[in-house]
Amino acid sequence: MSRQVVEAESAMLGFKKLSNQVYLRDGEPGAQDPSHPSTVIIYGWGDARPKHVAKYVDGFQQLFPHARIVLIFSPILKALYQTLDSRSQTMIPVIDAIYPGLLENPNDPSAKDKTTKERVLLHVMSNTGGMNCAATMNAYTQRTGGQLFPHDMMVCDSTPGSTHFLPNVGPWSRALALGPSRFLPWPFVVTRALAAIFLACLHGFGWVLGATSAAEFSTGAVNDTRYSDNGAKRLYLYSKEDDIIHWEDIEQHAADARGKGWDVSAEMFEGTSHVGHMRAHPEQYWAVIAAAWNEATSSRAQQ
């Protein structure tokens, strides 16, 4: 996924570039509906191009036409080799797009007042999107002296999965190999084997250093009240046919969130692949998101 392709396709969708990974599109002009989100943040899955997420952008625009949309692209290799600090720095433009000036002076009353006026929906896709979402939360917490990244709802589409290496090296290597295999001359199985070797080396190197992997940090952070607001609604979208993220892992993560105080909903889709639920069942997909958002706003009003 070249930078030039991302820039060209994003421009065609009406987005302006904030950084190499972060793009912004303003909502339609007119008065904001106070029951709608003011901002939707879409954390794309690993190596997704703008044309791949275009239907998600269209879907949110139809649901919430006046909401600005922040779109984050997630190169898999970059997510794997970046340190948490580096990944968090990469997500600073996401925060600046919603809360301009806040990170420069987080104790300024006018800046803090803006956080209460924004209504933010996070749409997180696959584990790579989850890594960047958790990095956004970490960046906000680190830069504001422990405050939580304000949001009203988080949608977890095909995420998070288990972070154990051996049971997951197969699906992980497949996900990593899908992108480059389009440009390589040998069979897919060779690319997948090379991806598995690379992941094994990365895992071994991290084990020697005692480092926390990006997947491990992100899976834990979104259910950790030091980083994530348990007053926000949580929605999980998943299927038993997902060959990359096991449905049992998602249900376990949802149960953990529920036990820690989150208001959790979950929707299982029939016969759908990894991040394939919207393509197969668009009416079901958007209806459950709209219903969950209504629950989120009702819950916030009662807090």
PDB file of C-alpha atoms in Angstrom:
ATOM      1  CA  MET A   1       0.000   0.000   0.000  1.00  0.00           C
ATOM      2  CA  SER A   2       1.944   3.003  -1.269  1.00  0.00           C
ATOM      3  CA  ARG A   3       1.601   6.460   0.232  1.00  0.00           C
ATOM      4  CA  GLN A   4       0.711   7.883  -3.183  1.00  0.00           C
ATOM      5  CA  VAL A   5      -2.186   5.444  -3.615  1.00  0.00           C
ATOM      6  CA  VAL A   6      -3.576   6.275  -0.176  1.00  0.00           C
ATOM      7  CA  GLU A   7      -3.357  10.018  -0.834  1.00  0.00           C
ATOM      8  CA  ALA A   8      -4.996   9.767  -4.273  1.00  0.00           C
ATOM      9  CA  GLU A   9      -7.851   7.501  -3.184  1.00  0.00           C
ATOM     10  CA  SER A  10      -8.456   9.517  -0.002  1.00  0.00           C
ATOM     11  CA  ALA A  11      -8.697  12.735  -2.012  1.00  0.00           C
ATOM     12  CA  MET A  12     -11.292  11.097  -4.263  1.00  0.00           C
ATOM     13  CA  LEU A  13     -13.379  10.359  -1.165  1.00  0.00           C
ATOM     14  CA  GLY A  14     -13.128  14.005  -0.055  1.00  0.00           C
ATOM     15  CA  PHE A  15     -10.586  13.544   2.724  1.00  0.00           C
ATOM     16  CA  LYS A  16      -7.723  15.900   3.467  1.00  0.00           C
ATOM     17  CA  LYS A  17      -4.404  14.594   4.708  1.00  0.00           C
ATOM     18  CA  LEU A  18      -3.395  15.315   8.296  1.00  0.00           C
ATOM     19  CA  SER A  19      -0.467  12.868   8.308  1.00  0.00           C
ATOM     20  CA  ASN A  20       0.661   9.801   6.385  1.00  0.00           C
ATOM     21  CA  GLN A  21      -1.890   7.680   8.263  1.00  0.00           C
ATOM     22  CA  VAL A  22      -4.573  10.134   9.394  1.00  0.00           C
ATOM     23  CA  TYR A  23      -7.151  11.796   7.125  1.00  0.00           C
ATOM     24  CA  LEU A  24     -10.144  14.049   7.816  1.00  0.00           C
ATOM     25  CA  ARG A  25     -13.432  14.788   6.081  1.00  0.00           C
ATOM     26  CA  ASP A  26     -15.864  17.364   7.425  1.00  0.00           C
ATOM     27  CA  GLY A  27     -19.542  16.552   7.684  1.00  0.00           C
ATOM     28  CA  GLU A  28     -22.245  18.075   5.562  1.00  0.00           C
ATOM     29  CA  PRO A  29     -22.975  21.739   6.352  1.00  0.00           C
ATOM     30  CA  GLY A  30     -25.945  22.533   8.524  1.00  0.00           C
ATOM     31  CA  ALA A  31     -27.036  22.308  12.111  1.00  0.00           C
ATOM     32  CA  GLN A  32     -25.711  19.338  14.083  1.00  0.00           C
ATOM     33  CA  ASP A  33     -28.265  16.902  15.411  1.00  0.00           C
ATOM     34  CA  PRO A  34     -27.489  16.786  19.161  1.00  0.00           C
ATOM     35  CA  SER A  35     -28.404  13.097  19.237  1.00  0.00           C
ATOM     36  CA  HIS A  36     -25.768  12.227  16.612  1.00  0.00           C
ATOM     37  CA  PRO A  37     -22.002  11.935  17.036  1.00  0.00           C
ATOM     38  CA  SER A  38     -20.076  15.055  16.127  1.00  0.00           C
ATOM     39  CA  THR A  39     -17.075  12.895  15.146  1.00  0.00           C
ATOM     40  CA  VAL A  40     -16.692   9.340  13.876  1.00  0.00           C
ATOM     41  CA  ILE A  41     -13.173   7.896  14.031  1.00  0.00           C
ATOM     42  CA  ILE A  42     -12.595   4.871  11.787  1.00  0.00           C
ATOM     43  CA  TYR A  43      -9.524   2.779  12.572  1.00  0.00           C
ATOM     44  CA  GLY A  44      -9.074   0.731   9.397  1.00  0.00           C
ATOM     45  CA  TRP A  45      -7.913  -2.866   9.391  1.00  0.00           C
ATOM     46  CA  GLY A  46      -4.363  -3.834   8.466  1.00  0.00           C
ATOM     47  CA  ASP A  47      -3.283  -2.651   4.987  1.00  0.00           C
ATOM     48  CA  ALA A  48      -6.806  -1.511   4.067  1.00  0.00           C
ATOM     49  CA  ARG A  49      -6.839   1.086   1.287  1.00  0.00           C
ATOM     50  CA  PRO A  50      -9.275   4.012   1.066  1.00  0.00           C
ATOM     51  CA  LYS A  51     -11.357   2.211  -1.547  1.00  0.00           C
ATOM     52  CA  HIS A  52     -11.747  -0.710   0.878  1.00  0.00           C
ATOM     53  CA  VAL A  53     -13.239   1.478   3.626  1.00  0.00           C
ATOM     54  CA  ALA A  54     -15.296   3.714   1.331  1.00  0.00           C
ATOM     55  CA  LYS A  55     -18.547   1.873   2.083  1.00  0.00           C
ATOM     56  CA  TYR A  56     -17.993   2.349   5.814  1.00  0.00           C
ATOM     57  CA  VAL A  57     -17.524   6.069   5.238  1.00  0.00           C
ATOM     58  CA  ASP A  58     -20.724   6.134   3.151  1.00  0.00           C
ATOM     59  CA  GLY A  59     -22.613   4.191   5.801  1.00  0.00           C
ATOM     60  CA  PHE A  60     -21.667   6.567   8.587  1.00  0.00           C
ATOM     61  CA  GLN A  61     -22.447   9.554   6.393  1.00  0.00           C
ATOM     62  CA  GLN A  62     -25.950   8.225   5.807  1.00  0.00           C
ATOM     63  CA  LEU A  63     -26.484   7.602   9.519  1.00  0.00           C
ATOM     64  CA  PHE A  64     -24.868  10.833  10.745  1.00  0.00           C
ATOM     65  CA  PRO A  65     -24.551  13.263   7.802  1.00  0.00           C
ATOM     66  CA  HIS A  66     -23.145  16.213   9.767  1.00  0.00           C
ATOM     67  CA  ALA A  67     -20.438  14.266  11.623  1.00  0.00           C
ATOM     68  CA  ARG A  68     -16.806  14.799  10.692  1.00  0.00           C
ATOM     69  CA  ILE A  69     -14.995  11.560   9.901  1.00  0.00           C
ATOM     70  CA  VAL A  70     -11.394  10.869  10.890  1.00  0.00           C
ATOM     71  CA  LEU A  71      -9.922   7.932   8.996  1.00  0.00           C
ATOM     72  CA  ILE A  72      -6.802   6.087  10.160  1.00  0.00           C
ATOM     73  CA  PHE A  73      -4.903   3.699   7.910  1.00  0.00           C
ATOM     74  CA  SER A  74      -3.037   0.823   9.515  1.00  0.00           C
ATOM     75  CA  PRO A  75      -0.020  -0.668   7.726  1.00  0.00           C
ATOM     76  CA  ILE A  76       0.504  -4.040   9.390  1.00  0.00           C
ATOM     77  CA  LEU A  77       4.298  -4.048   9.339  1.00  0.00           C
ATOM     78  CA  LYS A  78       4.484  -0.569  10.825  1.00  0.00           C
ATOM     79  CA  ALA A  79       2.099  -1.520  13.618  1.00  0.00           C
ATOM     80  CA  LEU A  80       4.243  -4.537  14.457  1.00  0.00           C
ATOM     81  CA  TYR A  81       7.671  -2.901  14.575  1.00  0.00           C
ATOM     82  CA  GLN A  82       6.757   0.480  16.085  1.00  0.00           C
ATOM     83  CA  THR A  83       7.252   0.992  19.795  1.00  0.00           C
ATOM     84  CA  LEU A  84       4.269   2.105  21.844  1.00  0.00           C
ATOM     85  CA  ASP A  85       5.715   5.612  22.142  1.00  0.00           C
ATOM     86  CA  SER A  86       6.240   5.840  18.393  1.00  0.00           C
ATOM     87  CA  ARG A  87       2.787   4.459  17.619  1.00  0.00           C
ATOM     88  CA  SER A  88       1.235   6.894  20.101  1.00  0.00           C
ATOM     89  CA  GLN A  89       3.060   9.818  18.515  1.00  0.00           C
ATOM     90  CA  THR A  90       1.671   8.767  15.135  1.00  0.00           C
ATOM     91  CA  MET A  91      -1.874   9.104  16.547  1.00  0.00           C
ATOM     92  CA  ILE A  92      -1.451  12.680  17.841  1.00  0.00           C
ATOM     93  CA  PRO A  93      -3.117  14.124  14.671  1.00  0.00           C
ATOM     94  CA  VAL A  94      -6.270  12.164  15.549  1.00  0.00           C
ATOM     95  CA  ILE A  95      -6.535  13.982  18.876  1.00  0.00           C
ATOM     96  CA  ASP A  96      -5.617  17.361  17.373  1.00  0.00           C
ATOM     97  CA  ALA A  97      -8.336  16.969  14.721  1.00  0.00           C
ATOM     98  CA  ILE A  98     -11.045  16.680  17.382  1.00  0.00           C
ATOM     99  CA  TYR A  99      -9.601  18.747  20.216  1.00  0.00           C
ATOM    100  CA  PRO A 100      -7.272  21.318  18.636  1.00  0.00           C
ATOM    101  CA  GLY A 101      -4.890  22.892  21.114  1.00  0.00           C
ATOM    102  CA  LEU A 102      -5.852  20.638  24.006  1.00  0.00           C
ATOM    103  CA  LEU A 103      -2.600  18.689  24.153  1.00  0.00           C
ATOM    104  CA  GLU A 104      -0.589  21.915  24.248  1.00  0.00           C
ATOM    105  CA  ASN A 105      -2.435  23.067  27.364  1.00  0.00           C
ATOM    106  CA  PRO A 106      -4.620  20.257  28.751  1.00  0.00           C
ATOM    107  CA  ASN A 107      -5.562  22.257  31.872  1.00  0.00           C
ATOM    108  CA  ASP A 108      -6.961  25.205  29.909  1.00  0.00           C
ATOM    109  CA  PRO A 109     -10.667  25.407  30.896  1.00  0.00           C
ATOM    110  CA  SER A 110     -11.742  26.365  27.361  1.00  0.00           C
ATOM    111  CA  ALA A 111      -9.986  23.336  25.900  1.00  0.00           C
ATOM    112  CA  LYS A 112     -11.413  20.992  28.527  1.00  0.00           C
ATOM    113  CA  ASP A 113     -14.880  22.440  27.919  1.00  0.00           C
ATOM    114  CA  LYS A 114     -14.664  21.367  24.281  1.00  0.00           C
ATOM    115  CA  THR A 115     -14.262  17.716  25.302  1.00  0.00           C
ATOM    116  CA  THR A 116     -17.682  17.784  26.948  1.00  0.00           C
ATOM    117  CA  LYS A 117     -19.311  19.163  23.795  1.00  0.00           C
ATOM    118  CA  GLU A 118     -17.919  16.562  21.418  1.00  0.00           C
ATOM    119  CA  ARG A 119     -19.790  13.298  20.864  1.00  0.00           C
ATOM    120  CA  VAL A 120     -17.303  10.721  19.606  1.00  0.00           C
ATOM    121  CA  LEU A 121     -17.885   7.286  18.091  1.00  0.00           C
ATOM    122  CA  LEU A 122     -14.854   5.007  17.665  1.00  0.00           C
ATOM    123  CA  HIS A 123     -15.121   2.341  14.958  1.00  0.00           C
ATOM    124  CA  VAL A 124     -12.255  -0.125  15.378  1.00  0.00           C
ATOM    125  CA  MET A 125     -11.575  -2.764  12.741  1.00  0.00           C
ATOM    126  CA  SER A 126      -9.445  -5.850  13.316  1.00  0.00           C
ATOM    127  CA  ASN A 127      -6.482  -6.078  15.674  1.00  0.00           C
ATOM    128  CA  THR A 128      -4.361  -3.614  13.710  1.00  0.00           C
ATOM    129  CA  GLY A 129      -7.054  -0.971  14.015  1.00  0.00           C
ATOM    130  CA  GLY A 130      -7.199  -1.828  17.698  1.00  0.00           C
ATOM    131  CA  MET A 131      -3.476  -1.189  18.072  1.00  0.00           C
ATOM    132  CA  ASN A 132      -3.893   2.353  16.729  1.00  0.00           C
ATOM    133  CA  CYS A 133      -6.998   2.984  18.827  1.00  0.00           C
ATOM    134  CA  ALA A 134      -5.139   1.947  22.001  1.00  0.00           C
ATOM    135  CA  ALA A 135      -2.200   4.119  20.928  1.00  0.00           C
ATOM    136  CA  THR A 136      -4.577   7.095  20.631  1.00  0.00           C
ATOM    137  CA  MET A 137      -5.816   6.442  24.158  1.00  0.00           C
ATOM    138  CA  ASN A 138      -2.260   6.112  25.435  1.00  0.00           C
ATOM    139  CA  ALA A 139      -1.183   9.342  23.732  1.00  0.00           C
ATOM    140  CA  TYR A 140      -4.095  11.232  25.255  1.00  0.00           C
ATOM    141  CA  THR A 141      -3.524   9.820  28.741  1.00  0.00           C
ATOM    142  CA  GLN A 142       0.216  10.499  28.637  1.00  0.00           C
ATOM    143  CA  ARG A 143      -0.174  14.058  27.336  1.00  0.00           C
ATOM    144  CA  THR A 144      -2.977  15.092  29.716  1.00  0.00           C
ATOM    145  CA  GLY A 145      -1.627  13.760  32.980  1.00  0.00           C
ATOM    146  CA  GLY A 146      -3.831  10.683  33.198  1.00  0.00           C
ATOM    147  CA  GLN A 147      -7.098  11.866  31.639  1.00  0.00           C
ATOM    148  CA  LEU A 148      -9.084   9.435  29.503  1.00  0.00           C
ATOM    149  CA  PHE A 149      -9.646   9.924  25.776  1.00  0.00           C
ATOM    150  CA  PRO A 150     -13.266  11.151  25.619  1.00  0.00           C
ATOM    151  CA  HIS A 151     -15.624   8.994  23.573  1.00  0.00           C
ATOM    152  CA  ASP A 152     -19.231   7.871  23.829  1.00  0.00           C
ATOM    153  CA  MET A 153     -19.080   4.512  22.074  1.00  0.00           C
ATOM    154  CA  MET A 154     -16.542   2.048  20.741  1.00  0.00           C
ATOM    155  CA  VAL A 155     -17.478  -0.424  18.013  1.00  0.00           C
ATOM    156  CA  CYS A 156     -15.155  -3.436  17.808  1.00  0.00           C
ATOM    157  CA  ASP A 157     -15.497  -5.042  14.375  1.00  0.00           C
ATOM    158  CA  SER A 158     -13.701  -8.422  14.210  1.00  0.00           C
ATOM    159  CA  THR A 159     -11.523  -7.547  17.189  1.00  0.00           C
ATOM    160  CA  PRO A 160      -9.857  -8.162  19.592  1.00  0.00           C
ATOM    161  CA  GLY A 161      -8.413 -11.631  19.383  1.00  0.00           C
ATOM    162  CA  SER A 162      -6.094 -13.667  21.549  1.00  0.00           C
ATOM    163  CA  THR A 163      -2.505 -12.444  21.899  1.00  0.00           C
ATOM    164  CA  HIS A 164      -0.976 -15.908  22.445  1.00  0.00           C
ATOM    165  CA  PHE A 165       1.588 -16.578  19.732  1.00  0.00           C
ATOM    166  CA  LEU A 166       1.465 -20.307  18.956  1.00  0.00           C
ATOM    167  CA  PRO A 167      -2.319 -20.691  18.562  1.00  0.00           C
ATOM    168  CA  ASN A 168      -2.442 -17.587  16.368  1.00  0.00           C
ATOM    169  CA  VAL A 169       0.692 -17.680  14.210  1.00  0.00           C
ATOM    170  CA  GLY A 170      -1.327 -19.348  11.433  1.00  0.00           C
ATOM    171  CA  PRO A 171      -4.050 -16.699  11.048  1.00  0.00           C
ATOM    172  CA  TRP A 172      -1.607 -13.873  11.794  1.00  0.00           C
ATOM    173  CA  SER A 173       0.802 -15.002   9.068  1.00  0.00           C
ATOM    174  CA  ARG A 174      -2.101 -15.264   6.638  1.00  0.00           C
ATOM    175  CA  ALA A 175      -3.222 -11.709   7.412  1.00  0.00           C
ATOM    176  CA  LEU A 176       0.334 -10.402   7.073  1.00  0.00           C
ATOM    177  CA  ALA A 177       0.894 -12.211   3.761  1.00  0.00           C
ATOM    178  CA  LEU A 178      -2.309 -11.100   2.021  1.00  0.00           C
ATOM    179  CA  GLY A 179      -1.045  -7.649   1.025  1.00  0.00           C
ATOM    180  CA  PRO A 180       2.444  -8.407  -0.322  1.00  0.00           C
ATOM    181  CA  SER A 181       1.357 -11.665  -1.980  1.00  0.00           C
ATOM    182  CA  ARG A 182      -0.345  -9.641  -4.732  1.00  0.00           C
ATOM    183  CA  PHE A 183       3.030  -8.377  -5.902  1.00  0.00           C
ATOM    184  CA  LEU A 184       5.259 -11.424  -5.381  1.00  0.00           C
ATOM    185  CA  PRO A 185       5.873 -14.065  -8.068  1.00  0.00           C
ATOM    186  CA  TRP A 186       5.800 -17.195  -5.912  1.00  0.00           C
ATOM    187  CA  PRO A 187       2.788 -19.074  -4.459  1.00  0.00           C
ATOM    188  CA  PHE A 188       0.901 -17.630  -1.504  1.00  0.00           C
ATOM    189  CA  VAL A 189       2.038 -20.474   0.746  1.00  0.00           C
ATOM    190  CA  VAL A 190       5.641 -19.277   0.381  1.00  0.00           C
ATOM    191  CA  THR A 191       4.744 -15.719   1.360  1.00  0.00           C
ATOM    192  CA  ARG A 192       2.768 -17.022   4.308  1.00  0.00           C
ATOM    193  CA  ALA A 193       5.686 -19.169   5.461  1.00  0.00           C
ATOM    194  CA  LEU A 194       8.025 -16.172   5.281  1.00  0.00           C
ATOM    195  CA  ALA A 195       5.490 -14.121   7.236  1.00  0.00           C
ATOM    196  CA  ALA A 196       5.336 -16.829   9.918  1.00  0.00           C
ATOM    197  CA  ILE A 197       9.143 -16.845  10.200  1.00  0.00           C
ATOM    198  CA  PHE A 198       9.172 -13.049  10.483  1.00  0.00           C
ATOM    199  CA  LEU A 199       6.504 -13.126  13.205  1.00  0.00           C
ATOM    200  CA  ALA A 200       8.382 -15.844  15.086  1.00  0.00           C
ATOM    201  CA  CYS A 201      11.565 -13.761  15.021  1.00  0.00           C
ATOM    202  CA  LEU A 202       9.661 -10.681  16.168  1.00  0.00           C
ATOM    203  CA  HIS A 203       8.000 -12.647  18.962  1.00  0.00           C
ATOM    204  CA  GLY A 204      11.310 -14.175  20.056  1.00  0.00           C
ATOM    205  CA  PHE A 205      13.052 -10.813  20.044  1.00  0.00           C
ATOM    206  CA  GLY A 206      10.268  -9.304  22.150  1.00  0.00           C
ATOM    207  CA  TRP A 207      10.406 -12.244  24.572  1.00  0.00           C
ATOM    208  CA  VAL A 208      14.145 -11.789  25.063  1.00  0.00           C
ATOM    209  CA  LEU A 209      13.679  -8.087  25.770  1.00  0.00           C
ATOM    210  CA  GLY A 210      10.641  -8.687  27.961  1.00  0.00           C
ATOM    211  CA  ALA A 211       8.656  -6.272  25.815  1.00  0.00           C
ATOM    212  CA  THR A 212       4.859  -6.106  25.650  1.00  0.00           C
ATOM    213  CA  SER A 213       3.647  -6.708  22.102  1.00  0.00           C
ATOM    214  CA  ALA A 214       1.441  -4.169  20.333  1.00  0.00           C
ATOM    215  CA  ALA A 215      -1.438  -6.667  20.257  1.00  0.00           C
ATOM    216  CA  GLU A 216      -1.095  -7.479  23.942  1.00  0.00           C
ATOM    217  CA  PHE A 217      -1.047  -3.826  24.970  1.00  0.00           C
ATOM    218  CA  SER A 218      -4.011  -2.854  22.806  1.00  0.00           C
ATOM    219  CA  THR A 219      -6.181  -5.810  23.836  1.00  0.00           C
ATOM    220  CA  GLY A 220      -5.591  -4.984  27.491  1.00  0.00           C
ATOM    221  CA  ALA A 221      -5.753  -1.195  27.210  1.00  0.00           C
ATOM    222  CA  VAL A 222      -9.289  -0.952  25.859  1.00  0.00           C
ATOM    223  CA  ASN A 223     -10.503  -2.848  28.944  1.00  0.00           C
ATOM    224  CA  ASP A 224      -8.228  -0.946  31.334  1.00  0.00           C
ATOM    225  CA  THR A 225      -9.835   1.991  33.140  1.00  0.00           C
ATOM    226  CA  ARG A 226      -6.448   3.732  33.247  1.00  0.00           C
ATOM    227  CA  TYR A 227      -6.749   4.243  29.480  1.00  0.00           C
ATOM    228  CA  SER A 228     -10.367   3.634  28.486  1.00  0.00           C
ATOM    229  CA  ASP A 229     -13.592   5.160  29.805  1.00  0.00           C
ATOM    230  CA  ASN A 230     -15.972   2.507  31.131  1.00  0.00           C
ATOM    231  CA  GLY A 231     -18.779   5.038  30.891  1.00  0.00           C
ATOM    232  CA  ALA A 232     -18.674   4.594  27.106  1.00  0.00           C
ATOM    233  CA  LYS A 233     -20.893   2.102  25.304  1.00  0.00           C
ATOM    234  CA  ARG A 234     -19.151  -0.951  23.798  1.00  0.00           C
ATOM    235  CA  LEU A 235     -20.398  -2.921  20.763  1.00  0.00           C
ATOM    236  CA  TYR A 236     -18.756  -6.097  19.413  1.00  0.00           C
ATOM    237  CA  LEU A 237     -19.434  -7.287  15.848  1.00  0.00           C
ATOM    238  CA  TYR A 238     -18.164 -10.765  14.991  1.00  0.00           C
ATOM    239  CA  SER A 239     -18.844 -14.172  13.435  1.00  0.00           C
ATOM    240  CA  LYS A 240     -17.946 -17.803  13.954  1.00  0.00           C
ATOM    241  CA  GLU A 241     -16.640 -18.000  10.377  1.00  0.00           C
ATOM    242  CA  ASP A 242     -13.872 -15.413  10.910  1.00  0.00           C
ATOM    243  CA  ASP A 243     -10.655 -17.271  10.050  1.00  0.00           C
ATOM    244  CA  ILE A 244      -8.317 -14.686  11.593  1.00  0.00           C
ATOM    245  CA  ILE A 245      -9.950 -13.704  14.895  1.00  0.00           C
ATOM    246  CA  HIS A 246     -11.639 -16.480  16.864  1.00  0.00           C
ATOM    247  CA  TRP A 247     -15.160 -15.707  18.040  1.00  0.00           C
ATOM    248  CA  GLU A 248     -14.496 -17.198  21.477  1.00  0.00           C
ATOM    249  CA  ASP A 249     -11.753 -14.625  22.085  1.00  0.00           C
ATOM    250  CA  ILE A 250     -14.094 -11.758  21.244  1.00  0.00           C
ATOM    251  CA  GLU A 251     -16.785 -13.103  23.557  1.00  0.00           C
ATOM    252  CA  GLN A 252     -14.216 -13.481  26.336  1.00  0.00           C
ATOM    253  CA  HIS A 253     -13.066  -9.879  25.855  1.00  0.00           C
ATOM    254  CA  ALA A 254     -16.690  -8.698  25.884  1.00  0.00           C
ATOM    255  CA  ALA A 255     -17.335 -10.591  29.114  1.00  0.00           C
ATOM    256  CA  ASP A 256     -14.227  -9.030  30.678  1.00  0.00           C
ATOM    257  CA  ALA A 257     -15.418  -5.548  29.659  1.00  0.00           C
ATOM    258  CA  ARG A 258     -18.869  -6.216  31.078  1.00  0.00           C
ATOM    259  CA  GLY A 259     -17.348  -7.392  34.341  1.00  0.00           C
ATOM    260  CA  LYS A 260     -15.335  -4.158  34.599  1.00  0.00           C
ATOM    261  CA  GLY A 261     -18.354  -1.927  34.243  1.00  0.00           C
ATOM    262  CA  TRP A 262     -18.800  -1.337  30.521  1.00  0.00           C
ATOM    263  CA  ASP A 263     -22.271  -1.389  28.991  1.00  0.00           C
ATOM    264  CA  VAL A 264     -21.676  -4.102  26.394  1.00  0.00           C
ATOM    265  CA  SER A 265     -23.696  -5.264  23.399  1.00  0.00           C
ATOM    266  CA  ALA A 266     -22.636  -7.923  20.915  1.00  0.00           C
ATOM    267  CA  GLU A 267     -23.925  -8.955  17.505  1.00  0.00           C
ATOM    268  CA  MET A 268     -22.993 -12.209  15.824  1.00  0.00           C
ATOM    269  CA  PHE A 269     -23.254 -12.378  12.031  1.00  0.00           C
ATOM    270  CA  GLU A 270     -23.932 -15.534  10.069  1.00  0.00           C
ATOM    271  CA  GLY A 271     -21.437 -16.838   7.514  1.00  0.00           C
ATOM    272  CA  THR A 272     -19.225 -13.747   7.357  1.00  0.00           C
ATOM    273  CA  SER A 273     -15.469 -13.504   7.009  1.00  0.00           C
ATOM    274  CA  HIS A 274     -13.012 -11.268   8.838  1.00  0.00           C
ATOM    275  CA  VAL A 275     -14.230  -7.619   8.616  1.00  0.00           C
ATOM    276  CA  GLY A 276     -16.801  -8.920   6.140  1.00  0.00           C
ATOM    277  CA  HIS A 277     -19.973  -8.433   8.193  1.00  0.00           C
ATOM    278  CA  MET A 278     -21.021  -5.121   6.626  1.00  0.00           C
ATOM    279  CA  ARG A 279     -20.534  -6.364   3.065  1.00  0.00           C
ATOM    280  CA  ALA A 280     -22.651  -9.469   3.665  1.00  0.00           C
ATOM    281  CA  HIS A 281     -25.342  -7.996   5.922  1.00  0.00           C
ATOM    282  CA  PRO A 282     -25.393  -4.183   5.494  1.00  0.00           C
ATOM    283  CA  GLU A 283     -28.896  -3.620   6.896  1.00  0.00           C
ATOM    284  CA  GLN A 284     -28.179  -5.660  10.027  1.00  0.00           C
ATOM    285  CA  TYR A 285     -24.770  -4.026  10.435  1.00  0.00           C
ATOM    286  CA  TRP A 286     -25.901  -0.400  10.312  1.00  0.00           C
ATOM    287  CA  ALA A 287     -29.085  -1.050  12.277  1.00  0.00           C
ATOM    288  CA  VAL A 288     -27.178  -2.505  15.233  1.00  0.00           C
ATOM    289  CA  ILE A 289     -24.702   0.405  15.207  1.00  0.00           C
ATOM    290  CA  ALA A 290     -27.535   2.957  15.144  1.00  0.00           C
ATOM    291  CA  ALA A 291     -29.342   1.164  17.980  1.00  0.00           C
ATOM    292  CA  ALA A 292     -26.191   0.973  20.093  1.00  0.00           C
ATOM    293  CA  TRP A 293     -25.497   4.683  19.551  1.00  0.00           C
ATOM    294  CA  ASN A 294     -29.001   5.515  20.749  1.00  0.00           C
ATOM    295  CA  GLU A 295     -28.320   3.438  23.865  1.00  0.00           C
ATOM    296  CA  ALA A 296     -25.002   5.247  24.345  1.00  0.00           C
ATOM    297  CA  THR A 297     -26.545   8.710  24.218  1.00  0.00           C
ATOM    298  CA  SER A 298     -29.385   7.695  26.531  1.00  0.00           C
ATOM    299  CA  SER A 299     -26.890   6.278  29.019  1.00  0.00           C
ATOM    300  CA  ARG A 300     -24.721   9.427  28.900  1.00  0.00           C
ATOM    301  CA  ALA A 301     -27.757  11.605  29.537  1.00  0.00           C
ATOM    302  CA  GLN A 302     -28.476   9.674  32.721  1.00  0.00           C
ATOM    303  CA  GLN A 303     -24.892   9.890  34.072  1.00  0.00           C
TER     304      GLN A 303
END
